PDB file of C-alpha atoms and ligand atoms in Angstrom:
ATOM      1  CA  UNK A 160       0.000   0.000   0.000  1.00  0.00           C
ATOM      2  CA  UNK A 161       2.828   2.737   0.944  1.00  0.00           C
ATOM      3  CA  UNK A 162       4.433   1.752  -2.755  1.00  0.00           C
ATOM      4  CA  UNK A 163       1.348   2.468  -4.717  1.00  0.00           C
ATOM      5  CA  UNK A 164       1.279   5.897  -2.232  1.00  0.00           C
ATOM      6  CA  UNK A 165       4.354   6.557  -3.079  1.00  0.00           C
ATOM      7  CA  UNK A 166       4.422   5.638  -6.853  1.00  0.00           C
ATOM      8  CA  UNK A 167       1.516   8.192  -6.412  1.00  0.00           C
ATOM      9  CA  UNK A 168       2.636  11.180  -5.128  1.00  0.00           C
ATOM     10  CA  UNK A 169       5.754  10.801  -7.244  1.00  0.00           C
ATOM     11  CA  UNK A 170       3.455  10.645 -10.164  1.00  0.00           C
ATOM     12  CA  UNK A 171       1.821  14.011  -8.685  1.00  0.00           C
ATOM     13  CA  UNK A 172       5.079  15.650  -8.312  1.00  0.00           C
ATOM     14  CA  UNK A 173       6.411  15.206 -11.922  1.00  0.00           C
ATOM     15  CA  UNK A 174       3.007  16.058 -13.094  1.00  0.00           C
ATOM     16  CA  UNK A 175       3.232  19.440 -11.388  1.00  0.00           C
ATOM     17  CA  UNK A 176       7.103  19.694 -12.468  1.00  0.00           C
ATOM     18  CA  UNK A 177       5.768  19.429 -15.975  1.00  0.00           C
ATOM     19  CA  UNK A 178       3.051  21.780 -15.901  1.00  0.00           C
ATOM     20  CA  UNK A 179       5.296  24.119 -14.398  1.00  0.00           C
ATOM     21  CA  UNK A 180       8.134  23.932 -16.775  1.00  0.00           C
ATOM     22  CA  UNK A 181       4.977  24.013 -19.570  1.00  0.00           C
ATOM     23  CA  UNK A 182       3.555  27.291 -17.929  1.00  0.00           C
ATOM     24  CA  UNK A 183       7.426  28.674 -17.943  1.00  0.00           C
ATOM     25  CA  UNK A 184       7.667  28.133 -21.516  1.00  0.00           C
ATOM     26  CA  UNK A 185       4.352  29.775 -22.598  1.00  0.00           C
ATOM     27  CA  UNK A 186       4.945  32.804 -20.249  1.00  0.00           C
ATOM     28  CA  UNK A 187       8.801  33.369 -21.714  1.00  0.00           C
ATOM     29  CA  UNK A 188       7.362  32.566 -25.435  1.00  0.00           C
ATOM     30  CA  UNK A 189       4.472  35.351 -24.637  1.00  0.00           C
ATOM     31  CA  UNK A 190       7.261  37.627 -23.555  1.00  0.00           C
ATOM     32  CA  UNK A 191       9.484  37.090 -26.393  1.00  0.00           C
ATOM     33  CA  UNK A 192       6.447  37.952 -28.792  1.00  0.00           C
ATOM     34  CA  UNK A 193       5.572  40.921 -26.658  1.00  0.00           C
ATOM     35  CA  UNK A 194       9.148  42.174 -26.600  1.00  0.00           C
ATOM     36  CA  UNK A 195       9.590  41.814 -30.476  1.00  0.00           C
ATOM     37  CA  UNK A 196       6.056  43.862 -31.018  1.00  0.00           C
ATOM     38  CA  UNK A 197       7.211  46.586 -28.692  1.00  0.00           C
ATOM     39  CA  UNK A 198      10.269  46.699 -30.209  1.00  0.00           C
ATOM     40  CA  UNK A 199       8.299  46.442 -33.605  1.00  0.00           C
ATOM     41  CA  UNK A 200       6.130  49.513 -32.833  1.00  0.00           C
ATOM     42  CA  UNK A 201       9.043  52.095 -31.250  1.00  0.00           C
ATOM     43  CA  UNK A 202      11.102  51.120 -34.576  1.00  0.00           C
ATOM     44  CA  UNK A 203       8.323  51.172 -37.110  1.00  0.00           C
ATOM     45  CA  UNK A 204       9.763  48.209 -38.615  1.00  0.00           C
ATOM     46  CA  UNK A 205       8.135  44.930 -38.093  1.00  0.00           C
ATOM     47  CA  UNK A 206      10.242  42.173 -36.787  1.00  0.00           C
ATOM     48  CA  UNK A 207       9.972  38.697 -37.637  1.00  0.00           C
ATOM     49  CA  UNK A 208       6.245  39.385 -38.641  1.00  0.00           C
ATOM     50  CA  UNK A 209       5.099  35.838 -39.329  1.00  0.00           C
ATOM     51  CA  UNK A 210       6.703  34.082 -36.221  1.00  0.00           C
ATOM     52  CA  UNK A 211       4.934  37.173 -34.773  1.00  0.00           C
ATOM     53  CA  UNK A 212       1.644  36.589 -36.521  1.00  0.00           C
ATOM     54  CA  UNK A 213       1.633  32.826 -36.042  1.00  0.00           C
ATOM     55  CA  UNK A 214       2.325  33.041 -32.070  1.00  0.00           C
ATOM     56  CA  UNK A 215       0.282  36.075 -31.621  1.00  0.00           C
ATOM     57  CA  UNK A 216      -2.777  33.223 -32.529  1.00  0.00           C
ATOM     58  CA  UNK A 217      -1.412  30.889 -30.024  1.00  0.00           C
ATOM     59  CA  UNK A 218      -1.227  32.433 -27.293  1.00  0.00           C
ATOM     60  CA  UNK A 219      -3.451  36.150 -27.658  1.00  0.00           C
ATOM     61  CA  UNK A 220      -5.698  35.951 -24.507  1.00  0.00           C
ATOM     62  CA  UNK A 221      -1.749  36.590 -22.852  1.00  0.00           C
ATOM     63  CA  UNK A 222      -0.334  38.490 -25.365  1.00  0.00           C
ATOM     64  CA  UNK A 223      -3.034  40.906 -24.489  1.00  0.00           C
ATOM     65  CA  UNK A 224      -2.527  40.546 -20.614  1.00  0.00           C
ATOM     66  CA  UNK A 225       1.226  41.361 -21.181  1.00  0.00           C
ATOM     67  CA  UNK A 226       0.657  44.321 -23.501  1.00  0.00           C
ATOM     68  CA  UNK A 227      -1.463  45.817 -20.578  1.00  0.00           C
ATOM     69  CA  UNK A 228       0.829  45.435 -17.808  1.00  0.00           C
ATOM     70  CA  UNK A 229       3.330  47.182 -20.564  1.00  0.00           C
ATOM     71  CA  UNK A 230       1.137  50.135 -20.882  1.00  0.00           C
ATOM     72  CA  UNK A 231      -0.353  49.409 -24.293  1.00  0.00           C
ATOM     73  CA  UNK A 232      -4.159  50.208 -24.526  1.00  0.00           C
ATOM     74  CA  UNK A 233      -6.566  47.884 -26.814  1.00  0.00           C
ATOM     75  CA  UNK A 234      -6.593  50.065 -30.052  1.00  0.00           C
ATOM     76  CA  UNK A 235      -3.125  50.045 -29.517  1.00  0.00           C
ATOM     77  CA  UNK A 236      -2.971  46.580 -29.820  1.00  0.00           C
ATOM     78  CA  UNK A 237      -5.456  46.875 -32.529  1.00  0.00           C
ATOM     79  CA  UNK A 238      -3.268  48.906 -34.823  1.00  0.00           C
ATOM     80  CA  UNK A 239      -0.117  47.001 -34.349  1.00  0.00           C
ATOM     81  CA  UNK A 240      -2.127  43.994 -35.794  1.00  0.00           C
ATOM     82  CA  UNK A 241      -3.561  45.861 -38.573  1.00  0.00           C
ATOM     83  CA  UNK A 242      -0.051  46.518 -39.070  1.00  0.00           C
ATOM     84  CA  UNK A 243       1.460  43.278 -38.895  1.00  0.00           C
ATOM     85  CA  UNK A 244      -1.324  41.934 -41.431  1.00  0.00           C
ATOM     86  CA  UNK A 245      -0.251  44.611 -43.903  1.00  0.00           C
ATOM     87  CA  UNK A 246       3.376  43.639 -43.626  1.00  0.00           C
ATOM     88  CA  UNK A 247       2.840  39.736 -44.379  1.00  0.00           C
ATOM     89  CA  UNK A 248       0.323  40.689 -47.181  1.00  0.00           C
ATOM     90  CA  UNK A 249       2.232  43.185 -48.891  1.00  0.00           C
ATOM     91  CA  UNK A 250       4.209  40.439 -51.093  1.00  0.00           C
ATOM     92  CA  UNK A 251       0.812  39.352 -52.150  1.00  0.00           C
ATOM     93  CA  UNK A 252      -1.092  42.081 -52.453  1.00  0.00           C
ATOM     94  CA  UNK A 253       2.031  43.666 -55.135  1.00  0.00           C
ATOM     95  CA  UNK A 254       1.100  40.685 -56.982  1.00  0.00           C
ATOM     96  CA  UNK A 255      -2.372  40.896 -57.798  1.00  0.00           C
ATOM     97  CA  UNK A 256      -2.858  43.245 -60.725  1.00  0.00           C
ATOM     98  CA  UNK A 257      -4.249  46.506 -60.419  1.00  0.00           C
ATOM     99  CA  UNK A 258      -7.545  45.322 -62.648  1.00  0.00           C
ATOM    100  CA  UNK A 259      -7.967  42.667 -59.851  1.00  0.00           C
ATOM    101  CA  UNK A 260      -7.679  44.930 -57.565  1.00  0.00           C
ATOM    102  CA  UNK A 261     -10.658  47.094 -55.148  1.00  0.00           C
ATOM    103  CA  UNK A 262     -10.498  49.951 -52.623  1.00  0.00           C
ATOM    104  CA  UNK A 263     -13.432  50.455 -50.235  1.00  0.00           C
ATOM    105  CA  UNK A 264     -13.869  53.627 -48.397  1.00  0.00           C
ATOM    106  CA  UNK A 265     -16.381  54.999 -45.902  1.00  0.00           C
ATOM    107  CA  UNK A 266     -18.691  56.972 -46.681  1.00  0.00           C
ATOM    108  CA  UNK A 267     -18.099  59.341 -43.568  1.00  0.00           C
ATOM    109  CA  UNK A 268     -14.935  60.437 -45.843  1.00  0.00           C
ATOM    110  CA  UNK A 269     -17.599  62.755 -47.609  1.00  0.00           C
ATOM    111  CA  UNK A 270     -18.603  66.558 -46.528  1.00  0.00           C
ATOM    112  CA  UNK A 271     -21.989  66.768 -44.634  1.00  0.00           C
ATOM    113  CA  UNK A 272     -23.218  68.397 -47.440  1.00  0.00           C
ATOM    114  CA  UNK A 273     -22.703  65.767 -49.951  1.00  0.00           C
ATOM    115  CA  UNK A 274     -25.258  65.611 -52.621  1.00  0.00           C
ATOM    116  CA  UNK A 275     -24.458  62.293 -53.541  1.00  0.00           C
ATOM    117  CA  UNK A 276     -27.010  59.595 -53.172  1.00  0.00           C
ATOM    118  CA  UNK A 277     -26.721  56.183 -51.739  1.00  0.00           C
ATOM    119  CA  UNK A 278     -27.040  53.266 -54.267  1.00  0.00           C
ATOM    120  CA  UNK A 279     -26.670  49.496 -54.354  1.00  0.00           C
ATOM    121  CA  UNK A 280     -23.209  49.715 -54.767  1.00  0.00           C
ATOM    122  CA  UNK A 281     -22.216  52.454 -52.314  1.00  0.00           C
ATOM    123  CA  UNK A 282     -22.199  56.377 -52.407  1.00  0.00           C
ATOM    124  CA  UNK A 283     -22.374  57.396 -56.248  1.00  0.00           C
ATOM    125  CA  UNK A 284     -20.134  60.610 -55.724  1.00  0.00           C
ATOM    126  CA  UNK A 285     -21.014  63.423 -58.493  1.00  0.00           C
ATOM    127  CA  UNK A 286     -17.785  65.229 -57.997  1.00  0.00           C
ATOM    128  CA  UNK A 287     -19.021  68.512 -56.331  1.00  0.00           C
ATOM    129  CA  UNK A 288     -15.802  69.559 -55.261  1.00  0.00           C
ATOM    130  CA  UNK A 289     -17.033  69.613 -51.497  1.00  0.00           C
ATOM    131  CA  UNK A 290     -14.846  66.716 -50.001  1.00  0.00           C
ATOM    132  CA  UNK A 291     -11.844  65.032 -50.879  1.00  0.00           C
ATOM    133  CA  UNK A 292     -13.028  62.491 -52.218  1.00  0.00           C
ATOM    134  CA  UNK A 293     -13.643  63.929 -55.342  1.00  0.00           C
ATOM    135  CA  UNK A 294     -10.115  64.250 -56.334  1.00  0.00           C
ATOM    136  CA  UNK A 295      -8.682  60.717 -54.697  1.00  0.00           C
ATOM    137  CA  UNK A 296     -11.322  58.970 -56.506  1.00  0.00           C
ATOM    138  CA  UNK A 297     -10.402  60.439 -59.699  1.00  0.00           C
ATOM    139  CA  UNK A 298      -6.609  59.571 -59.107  1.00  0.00           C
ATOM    140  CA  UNK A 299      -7.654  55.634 -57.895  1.00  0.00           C
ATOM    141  CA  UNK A 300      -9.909  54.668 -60.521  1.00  0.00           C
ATOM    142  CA  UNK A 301      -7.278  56.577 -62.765  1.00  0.00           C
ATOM    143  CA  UNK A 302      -5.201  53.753 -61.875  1.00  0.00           C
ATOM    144  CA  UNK A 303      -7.332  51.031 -62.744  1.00  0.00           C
ATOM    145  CA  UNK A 304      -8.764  50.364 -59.347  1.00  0.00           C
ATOM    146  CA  UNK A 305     -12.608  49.709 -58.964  1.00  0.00           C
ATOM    147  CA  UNK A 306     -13.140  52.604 -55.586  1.00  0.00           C
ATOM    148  CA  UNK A 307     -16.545  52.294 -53.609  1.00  0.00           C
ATOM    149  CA  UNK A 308     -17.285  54.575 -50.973  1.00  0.00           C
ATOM    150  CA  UNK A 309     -19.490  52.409 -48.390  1.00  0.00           C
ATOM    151  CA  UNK A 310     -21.733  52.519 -45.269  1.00  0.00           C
ATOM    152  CA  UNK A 311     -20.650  49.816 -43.862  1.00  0.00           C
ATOM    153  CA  UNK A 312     -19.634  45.843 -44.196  1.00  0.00           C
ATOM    154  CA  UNK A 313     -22.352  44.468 -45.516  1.00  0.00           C
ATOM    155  CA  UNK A 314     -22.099  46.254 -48.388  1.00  0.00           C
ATOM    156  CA  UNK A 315     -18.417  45.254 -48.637  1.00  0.00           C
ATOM    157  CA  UNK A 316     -19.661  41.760 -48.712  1.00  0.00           C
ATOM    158  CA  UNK A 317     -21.836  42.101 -51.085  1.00  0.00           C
ATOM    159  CA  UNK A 318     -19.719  43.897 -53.338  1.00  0.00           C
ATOM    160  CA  UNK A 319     -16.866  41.454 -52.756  1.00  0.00           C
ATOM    161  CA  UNK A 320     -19.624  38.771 -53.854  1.00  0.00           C
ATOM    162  CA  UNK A 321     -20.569  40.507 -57.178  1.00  0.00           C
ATOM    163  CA  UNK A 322     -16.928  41.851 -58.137  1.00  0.00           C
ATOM    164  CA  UNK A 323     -14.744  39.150 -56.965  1.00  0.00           C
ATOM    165  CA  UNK A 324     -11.430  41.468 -56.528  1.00  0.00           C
ATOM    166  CA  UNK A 325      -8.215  39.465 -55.356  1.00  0.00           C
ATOM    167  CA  UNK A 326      -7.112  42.339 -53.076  1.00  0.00           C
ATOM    168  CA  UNK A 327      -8.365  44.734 -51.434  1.00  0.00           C
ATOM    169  CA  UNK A 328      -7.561  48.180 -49.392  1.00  0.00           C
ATOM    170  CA  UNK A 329      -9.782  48.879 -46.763  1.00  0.00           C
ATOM    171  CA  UNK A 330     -10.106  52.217 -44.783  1.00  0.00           C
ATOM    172  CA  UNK A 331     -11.937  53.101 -41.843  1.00  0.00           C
ATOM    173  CA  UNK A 332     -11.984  53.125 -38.329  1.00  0.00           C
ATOM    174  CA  UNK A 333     -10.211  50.646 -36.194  1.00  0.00           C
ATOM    175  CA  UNK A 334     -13.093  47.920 -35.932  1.00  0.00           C
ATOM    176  CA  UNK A 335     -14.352  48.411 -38.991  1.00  0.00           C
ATOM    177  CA  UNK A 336     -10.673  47.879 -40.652  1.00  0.00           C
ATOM    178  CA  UNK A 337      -9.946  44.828 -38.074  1.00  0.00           C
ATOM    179  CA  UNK A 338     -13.454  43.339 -39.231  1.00  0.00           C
ATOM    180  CA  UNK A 339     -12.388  43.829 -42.841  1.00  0.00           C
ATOM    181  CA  UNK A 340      -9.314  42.323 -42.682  1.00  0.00           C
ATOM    182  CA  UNK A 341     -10.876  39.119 -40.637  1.00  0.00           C
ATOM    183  CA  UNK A 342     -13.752  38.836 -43.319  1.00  0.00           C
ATOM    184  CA  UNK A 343     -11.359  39.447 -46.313  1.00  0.00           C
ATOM    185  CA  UNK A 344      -8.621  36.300 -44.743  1.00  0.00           C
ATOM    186  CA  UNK A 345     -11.622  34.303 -44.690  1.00  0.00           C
ATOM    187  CA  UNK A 346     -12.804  34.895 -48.105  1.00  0.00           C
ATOM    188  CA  UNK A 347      -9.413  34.529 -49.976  1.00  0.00           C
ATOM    189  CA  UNK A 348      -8.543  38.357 -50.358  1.00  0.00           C
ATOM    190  CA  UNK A 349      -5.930  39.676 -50.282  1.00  0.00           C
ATOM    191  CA  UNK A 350      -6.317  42.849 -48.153  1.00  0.00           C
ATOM    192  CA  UNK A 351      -4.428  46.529 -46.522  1.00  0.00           C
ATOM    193  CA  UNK A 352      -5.639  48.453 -44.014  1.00  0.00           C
ATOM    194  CA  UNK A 353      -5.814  52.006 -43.754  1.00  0.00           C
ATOM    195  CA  UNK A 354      -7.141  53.307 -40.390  1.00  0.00           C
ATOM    196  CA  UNK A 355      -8.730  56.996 -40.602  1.00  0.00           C
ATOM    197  CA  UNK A 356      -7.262  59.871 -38.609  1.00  0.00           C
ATOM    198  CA  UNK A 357     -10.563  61.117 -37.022  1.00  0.00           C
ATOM    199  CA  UNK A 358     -13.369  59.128 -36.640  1.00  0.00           C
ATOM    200  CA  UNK A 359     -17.152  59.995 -35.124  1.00  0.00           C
ATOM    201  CA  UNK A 360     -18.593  59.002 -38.437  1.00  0.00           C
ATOM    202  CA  UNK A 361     -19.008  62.919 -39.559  1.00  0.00           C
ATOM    203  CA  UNK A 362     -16.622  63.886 -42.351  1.00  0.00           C
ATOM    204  CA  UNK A 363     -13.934  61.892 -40.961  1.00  0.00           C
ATOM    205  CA  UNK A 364     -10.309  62.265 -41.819  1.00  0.00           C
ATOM    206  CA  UNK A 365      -7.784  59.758 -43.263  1.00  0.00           C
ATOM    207  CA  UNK A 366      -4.038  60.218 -44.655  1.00  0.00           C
ATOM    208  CA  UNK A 367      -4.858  59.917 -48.364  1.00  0.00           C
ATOM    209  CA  UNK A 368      -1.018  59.418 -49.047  1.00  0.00           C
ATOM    210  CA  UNK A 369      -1.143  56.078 -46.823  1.00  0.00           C
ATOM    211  CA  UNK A 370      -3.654  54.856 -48.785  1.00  0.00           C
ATOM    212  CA  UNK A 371      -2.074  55.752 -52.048  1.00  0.00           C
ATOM    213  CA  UNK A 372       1.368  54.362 -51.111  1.00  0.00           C
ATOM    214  CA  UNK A 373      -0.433  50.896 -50.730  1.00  0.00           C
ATOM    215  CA  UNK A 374      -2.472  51.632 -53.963  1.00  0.00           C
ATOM    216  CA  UNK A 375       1.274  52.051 -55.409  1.00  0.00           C
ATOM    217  CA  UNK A 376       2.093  48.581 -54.430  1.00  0.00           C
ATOM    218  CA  UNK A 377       3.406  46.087 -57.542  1.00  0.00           C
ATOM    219  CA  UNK A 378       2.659  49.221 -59.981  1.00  0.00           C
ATOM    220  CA  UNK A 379       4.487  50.211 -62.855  1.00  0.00           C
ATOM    221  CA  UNK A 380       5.192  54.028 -62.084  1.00  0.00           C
ATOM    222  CA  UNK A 381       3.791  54.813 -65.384  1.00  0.00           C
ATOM    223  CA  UNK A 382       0.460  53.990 -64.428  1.00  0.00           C
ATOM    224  CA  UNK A 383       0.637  56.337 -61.287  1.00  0.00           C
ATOM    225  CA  UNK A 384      -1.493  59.259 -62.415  1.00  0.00           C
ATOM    226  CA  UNK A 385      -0.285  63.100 -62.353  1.00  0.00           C
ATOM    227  CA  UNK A 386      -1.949  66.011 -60.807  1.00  0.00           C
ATOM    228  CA  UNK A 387      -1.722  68.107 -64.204  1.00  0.00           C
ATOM    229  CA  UNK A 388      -3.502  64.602 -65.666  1.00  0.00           C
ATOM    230  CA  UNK A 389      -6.434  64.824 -63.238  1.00  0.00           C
ATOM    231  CA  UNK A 390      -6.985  68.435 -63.702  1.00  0.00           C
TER     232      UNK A 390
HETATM  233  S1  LIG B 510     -17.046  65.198 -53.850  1.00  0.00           S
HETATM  234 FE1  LIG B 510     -18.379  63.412 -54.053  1.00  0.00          FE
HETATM  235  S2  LIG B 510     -18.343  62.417 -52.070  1.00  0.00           S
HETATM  236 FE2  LIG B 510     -17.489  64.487 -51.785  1.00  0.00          FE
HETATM  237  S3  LIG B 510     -19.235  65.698 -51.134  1.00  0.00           S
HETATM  238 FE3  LIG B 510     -19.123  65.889 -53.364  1.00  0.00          FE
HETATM  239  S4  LIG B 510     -20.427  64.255 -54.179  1.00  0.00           S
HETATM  240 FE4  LIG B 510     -20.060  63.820 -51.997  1.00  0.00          FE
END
């Protein structure tokens, strides 16, 4: 009887040993992958981005925990991934051609005065003049890319149904984008984020050059448009 007790607790013990050298592991792994995204952010220059990408999944629940205690807030933590998707797609995306190619934008871009009226394929803008929009859109679909200016995902879905693009650039605000990007991996498409610069879903704000710099991707610099062509 004291054998089996002490096969037992022997048994116990090495379970617990394991467990504990298990838990060790995962919380120096976590810190590793924390480390390398702080570093990541303060240098602007992504590190390892698919071990990054591939442990981030793992092990986010404490990922998350540890960017906390490290003084990063959620959108924080939000943009870095939105930024470490763009990295590992950017290969791809230069690949798909332009033609193949889509660029959805919200329709909060627009000036509260916008005349433009809501169809089934997004805001038809009529190029008042009164918003931004009217010259980016020019330059984009100048490009070759198919531009919709929409309220919201669904119509992003449905769009993505009927048009089929291979990639995509998405701008908006940090869920929206994040949702994007999720729906996009899971339908095959290639896709960028852009994240505005104001939100509140009134004639927001976004960095028009970020976006085009991804639109650049994989393009022949003969096909990038002029302002003296566009006026
Ligand atoms: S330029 Fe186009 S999107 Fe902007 S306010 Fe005028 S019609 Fe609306």
């Amino acid at each position: 009887m004291s054998l089996y007790l002490s096969l037992f607790s022997r048994f116990i013990y090495i379970i617990g040993e394991i467990t504990l050298i298990v838990l060790a592991c995962i919380f120096c792994f976590t810190m590793l992958l924390v480390v390398l995204a702080w570093l990541s952010i303060h240098e602007r220059k992504m590190y390892f981005p698919s071990f990054l990408k591939a442990g981030m999944v793992l092990v986010y629940g404490l990922v998350r925990v540890l960017f906390r205690i490290f003084g990063f807030e959620d959108n924080q933590i939000h943009i870095f991934f939105i930024q470490l998707h763009n990295t590992l797609n950017r290969e791809a995306f230069e690949a798909i051609p332009v033609s193949e190619r889509a660029i959805f934008l919200p329709q909060c871009l627009r000036s509260a005065q916008c005349p433009a009226h809501l169809t089934s394929e997004g805001l038809k803008c009529c190029h008042c003049g009164l918003c931004s929009i009217d010259y980016w859109l020019a330059v984009f679909e100048c490009m070759g890319y198919r531009v919709f200016s929409v309220p919201g995902s669904s119509f992003i879905k449905r769009l993505a149904i009927k048009y089929r693009p291979r990639a995509a650039i998405g701008v908006g605000c940090i869920s929206e984008v994040k949702k994007g990007l999720e729906m996009a991996d899971k339908s095959g498409i290639i896709s960028m984020g852009v994240i505005i610069l104001k939100d509140g879903c009134v004639e927001t704000l976004v960095l028009w050059e970020e976006v085009l710099e991804i639109a650049n991707l994989g393009i022949n610099p003969a096909y990038i448009p002029h302002k003296t062509q566009l006026s």
